[in-house]
């Protein structure tokens, strides 16, 4: 495995295993800061928890390019502790209740407390066939402690994550939780690293955003604060699996998906595609007819409007705890970003002119 | 720790090799005779030369797993469960195949589902294992049809005095049995580590036939449903309330005299004991007690939450108490035997 | 200091559906003017009160509007058809009395329904006692709004009334404002159009640019028979919000709020609300972001004509708000 691939895999693994549910990104943020530091001129944070890594361009009268990938993940939150000491919970972000049963979790109370998601309906595991999926309301978390002890360490409102390692699969694939969108964060790191070998005119600010999974909230405030001249968002997109034939056209391992449509500035789309062809980075084209479901959506309409592009890393089983992607796609996303940034004209006006 | 090693080994029905090899090494120093029978049961015999009742302790080695039954054109693996499992618990989990390749059981992203899709449970037919193969050929070069995928759960302490791990149903019995073999008893003691319990109590049937013991104790873990929201009487058993002595399950009606004897010994030794509420699923006792002319059999179990899942939970206290109870029973055992048959008249105190 | 619940009674009975908050603003303005340096109204109908100080700029928000119904059609017989203004529960409506701005009352009737699943909003109508379209049009204009009728009643420590969502918040803010000895720069926003999507709070926050914000609003409870599971109980203290659909309270904010409550022996409970949001949802995303929290008053039967709160929780809310204003987060 080449060193860049290994570095990317190790960093992805590190931040995938860490916990950073929307609104509670402080611990993931410190890992991201650490990861960005080596290739940035400055790393900063803000009130909402967004992390900014600045890499200065070589020109005086330069423009500001924003990169954004969200570092938060979907998760669960304790909504009630019942009289027998089992934890009732609800979800933060979109979670399919069918992916939860029998998962090992960590309840982030005074310390991280291991638990297991159980079904309240009796004999679940003796019933071979049921017509109704177990509902989230019918599940609880068992932490194996009596109520009095639980009350010392766990409170209503504590955050819960799935306890999950990352697993290498064949052919540079990796599986784990929250690769959506920690993979995008890794791609930004790859980009910063590539940029340190390239000359680029413009200032680049890579933003690891917060709270994307609950409405792109970190992107809304960070884009407002930065007010960049151009923004490229790196997120994940659905890759094809047997049950998605005809519904999804993007494949794993064939390069990042470059989006086009109303959310995307055509000049940026064109520049990304041209850069990919020139530098022989494999890409796939992803037409999106409306809401891209990413930070790109609110960023585009921030302040007086921001020309926005979107690169997506193909990913299987999105929002499960076994999200799966190809590391090479992550590397290629970072490289494509770097080549595109380095080849931007000093004056962006021509490129961004309709 | 013995139970940790046993829990983390992979071995499903018909493929118990790793568990058997480990147990063989573990018990070898403590038995006179050790062999594997035609079915694959591991048999250890202590005090073979002694006279007295021939007592068999039995525990099953096999666990739930998924058997690979097909490889799709794109290189995904289709599977069927070995042993009873609710497919609902398989979604969004990692599995390990042949102790070498990792795979994941994914599911359609919530974003791409129709409105009510999340209400319908996913079945095995809809699920598949992704090992990252590029194609059918790629997958076929790594995985063969008939290979098994196992859960990857780490065995470790959990909560307040509990343990969490996979495969506890059978391996708890294996661990207690292996530990008991280190003690001295003054009668022939047979350890039967059986195969294929999960697919129909099949190993025990064969073992009981050729071993022909005078008395048998089946050791395993039993369902504890004490976290469910049904009333207490529906909990089957409760964690922390001691070992479980069964009256009846789907495969056996246990002798009430034997149960009284167990109850008495437990009381004398200050060991907590509970009885299952409702009749649970069967175990190896079902094969053993009807072997040949019939073998007096009892079943003692450790209560276990989430027994047929990736992560089961038992109480350390229950495990220890179960060991203590079996040990106490074995010490008492000669008193209730007259030759090779049980005579409770001898023991009027029960 | 005892709270003057007569002010709350008057507040709940004032007509003020979303977009028509003027009378509520007038009433509040009169209450608070002696305690503030500036009191102004803005374009969307927010009432903004400023009390100058030297420290941090803290914004406190409570919304003045209540849910209601908007008249969309008057038929030949003088019956009115309507559309909901805010989160009206259709199943609560039949037999309810409603009241228009100029005092006219009406009752809600329903067409013949074949089966329960046919029960939809478009089967309902308002009868204002008019016998013809002409007569009805003299009393009510298309586009005019009506609110529920729901008297203010005290039952032991409990209080029942319409529009406690969120006049109880306004009341808490008024009481705290009167008592506060905080030396920080305080801006109190009594907001408009919360029920339609926290619209007033959005523009107010943009204009005020606070360093920190606290919204005061109602939250649901899980303590009624077979209720949707939730840990909040009536009478068990003021709610400190952790999560709802509009806001994940920043951890440092929730810790600050809880620490102040604990230090002052103010009973509080953590609140995880699975549905709904508050003004803080809009405020915390204003400009570059504003760290925001929410003081919640546990309330049963939210969005009904008989919402219910416990006066002890209201007292705790006032005490907490007063303390927070004096001890802002560093």
CSV table of N, CA, C and O in Angstrom, one decimal, chain C residues 69 72-73 75 79-84 88-96 107-113 118-127 148:
chain,number,residue,atom,x,y,z
C,69,UNK,N,-56.5,30.2,13.6
C,69,UNK,CA,-57.1,29.8,12.3
C,69,UNK,C,-57.3,31.0,11.4
C,69,UNK,O,-57.6,32.1,11.9
C,72,UNK,N,-60.7,31.4,5.1
C,72,UNK,CA,-60.3,31.3,3.7
C,72,UNK,C,-61.5,31.4,2.8
C,72,UNK,O,-61.4,31.6,1.6
C,73,UNK,N,-62.7,31.1,3.4
C,73,UNK,CA,-63.9,31.1,2.5
C,73,UNK,C,-65.1,31.3,3.4
C,73,UNK,O,-65.2,30.8,4.5
C,75,UNK,N,-69.2,30.6,3.0
C,75,UNK,CA,-70.2,30.1,2.0
C,75,UNK,C,-71.5,30.8,2.0
C,75,UNK,O,-71.7,31.7,2.8
C,79,UNK,N,-71.4,30.0,6.6
C,79,UNK,CA,-70.4,29.2,7.3
C,79,UNK,C,-69.0,29.5,6.8
C,79,UNK,O,-68.8,29.8,5.6
C,80,UNK,N,-68.0,29.5,7.7
C,80,UNK,CA,-66.6,29.8,7.4
C,80,UNK,C,-65.7,28.6,7.2
C,80,UNK,O,-65.8,27.7,8.0
C,81,UNK,N,-64.9,28.6,6.2
C,81,UNK,CA,-63.9,27.6,6.1
C,81,UNK,C,-62.5,28.2,6.4
C,81,UNK,O,-62.4,29.4,6.3
C,82,UNK,N,-61.6,27.4,6.9
C,82,UNK,CA,-60.4,28.0,7.4
C,82,UNK,C,-59.2,27.1,7.2
C,82,UNK,O,-59.3,26.0,6.8
C,83,UNK,N,-58.0,27.7,7.4
C,83,UNK,CA,-56.7,27.0,7.3
C,83,UNK,C,-56.0,27.3,8.6
C,83,UNK,O,-56.2,28.3,9.2
C,84,UNK,N,-55.2,26.3,9.0
C,84,UNK,CA,-54.5,26.5,10.3
C,84,UNK,C,-53.4,27.5,10.2
C,84,UNK,O,-52.7,27.7,9.2
C,88,UNK,N,-51.8,23.5,14.4
C,88,UNK,CA,-53.1,23.2,15.0
C,88,UNK,C,-53.4,21.7,14.8
C,88,UNK,O,-53.1,21.1,13.8
C,89,UNK,N,-53.9,21.1,15.9
C,89,UNK,CA,-54.3,19.7,15.8
C,89,UNK,C,-55.7,19.5,15.4
C,89,UNK,O,-56.6,19.8,16.2
C,90,UNK,N,-55.9,18.9,14.2
C,90,UNK,CA,-57.2,18.8,13.7
C,90,UNK,C,-58.2,18.0,14.6
C,90,UNK,O,-59.3,18.4,14.8
C,91,UNK,N,-57.6,17.0,15.3
C,91,UNK,CA,-58.4,16.2,16.1
C,91,UNK,C,-58.9,16.9,17.4
C,91,UNK,O,-59.9,16.5,18.0
C,92,UNK,N,-58.3,18.0,17.7
C,92,UNK,CA,-58.7,18.8,18.8
C,92,UNK,C,-59.9,19.8,18.5
C,92,UNK,O,-60.4,20.4,19.4
C,93,UNK,N,-60.2,19.9,17.3
C,93,UNK,CA,-61.0,21.1,16.9
C,93,UNK,C,-62.5,21.1,17.1
C,93,UNK,O,-63.1,22.1,17.5
C,94,UNK,N,-63.1,19.9,16.8
C,94,UNK,CA,-64.6,19.9,16.8
C,94,UNK,C,-65.1,20.3,18.1
C,94,UNK,O,-64.7,19.8,19.2
C,95,UNK,N,-66.1,21.2,18.1
C,95,UNK,CA,-66.8,21.6,19.3
C,95,UNK,C,-66.0,22.8,20.0
C,95,UNK,O,-66.5,23.3,21.0
C,96,UNK,N,-64.9,23.1,19.5
C,96,UNK,CA,-64.1,24.2,20.1
C,96,UNK,C,-64.8,25.6,19.8
C,96,UNK,O,-65.3,25.8,18.7
C,107,UNK,N,-68.2,28.7,16.7
C,107,UNK,CA,-67.9,27.3,17.2
C,107,UNK,C,-67.5,26.5,15.9
C,107,UNK,O,-68.0,26.8,14.8
C,108,UNK,N,-66.8,25.4,16.2
C,108,UNK,CA,-66.3,24.6,15.0
C,108,UNK,C,-67.2,23.4,14.9
C,108,UNK,O,-67.4,22.6,15.8
C,109,UNK,N,-67.8,23.2,13.7
C,109,UNK,CA,-68.6,22.0,13.4
C,109,UNK,C,-67.9,21.2,12.3
C,109,UNK,O,-66.9,21.5,11.8
C,110,UNK,N,-68.5,20.0,12.1
C,110,UNK,CA,-67.9,19.1,11.2
C,110,UNK,C,-69.0,18.5,10.3
C,110,UNK,O,-70.1,18.3,10.7
C,111,UNK,N,-68.6,18.2,9.0
C,111,UNK,CA,-69.5,17.6,8.1
C,111,UNK,C,-69.8,16.1,8.5
C,111,UNK,O,-69.1,15.6,9.4
C,112,UNK,N,-70.8,15.5,7.9
C,112,UNK,CA,-71.0,14.0,8.2
C,112,UNK,C,-69.7,13.3,7.7
C,112,UNK,O,-69.2,13.5,6.6
C,113,UNK,N,-69.2,12.4,8.6
C,113,UNK,CA,-68.0,11.7,8.4
C,113,UNK,C,-68.3,10.2,8.3
C,113,UNK,O,-69.0,9.6,9.2
C,118,UNK,N,-61.6,9.7,7.4
C,118,UNK,CA,-62.1,10.8,6.6
C,118,UNK,C,-62.0,12.1,7.3
C,118,UNK,O,-62.3,13.2,6.8
C,119,UNK,N,-61.7,12.0,8.6
C,119,UNK,CA,-61.7,13.2,9.4
C,119,UNK,C,-60.5,14.1,9.1
C,119,UNK,O,-59.4,13.8,9.5
C,120,UNK,N,-60.8,15.1,8.3
C,120,UNK,CA,-59.7,16.0,7.8
C,120,UNK,C,-60.1,17.4,8.0
C,120,UNK,O,-61.3,17.7,8.2
C,121,UNK,N,-59.1,18.3,8.0
C,121,UNK,CA,-59.4,19.7,8.2
C,121,UNK,C,-60.5,20.3,7.3
C,121,UNK,O,-61.3,21.1,7.7
C,122,UNK,N,-60.5,19.8,6.0
C,122,UNK,CA,-61.4,20.4,5.1
C,122,UNK,C,-62.9,20.0,5.3
C,122,UNK,O,-63.8,20.4,4.6
C,123,UNK,N,-63.1,19.1,6.3
C,123,UNK,CA,-64.5,18.7,6.7
C,123,UNK,C,-65.0,19.6,7.8
C,123,UNK,O,-66.1,19.5,8.2
C,124,UNK,N,-64.1,20.5,8.3
C,124,UNK,CA,-64.5,21.3,9.4
C,124,UNK,C,-64.9,22.7,8.9
C,124,UNK,O,-64.5,23.2,7.9
C,125,UNK,N,-65.8,23.4,9.7
C,125,UNK,CA,-66.2,24.7,9.4
C,125,UNK,C,-66.4,25.5,10.7
C,125,UNK,O,-66.6,24.9,11.8
C,126,UNK,N,-66.5,26.8,10.6
C,126,UNK,CA,-66.8,27.6,11.8
C,126,UNK,C,-68.2,28.2,11.6
C,126,UNK,O,-68.5,28.8,10.5
C,127,UNK,N,-69.0,28.1,12.6
C,127,UNK,CA,-70.3,28.7,12.6
C,127,UNK,C,-70.3,29.9,13.6
C,127,UNK,O,-70.0,29.8,14.8
C,148,UNK,N,-58.3,30.3,19.7
C,148,UNK,CA,-59.1,29.5,20.6
C,148,UNK,C,-59.6,30.3,21.8
C,148,UNK,O,-59.0,31.3,22.2
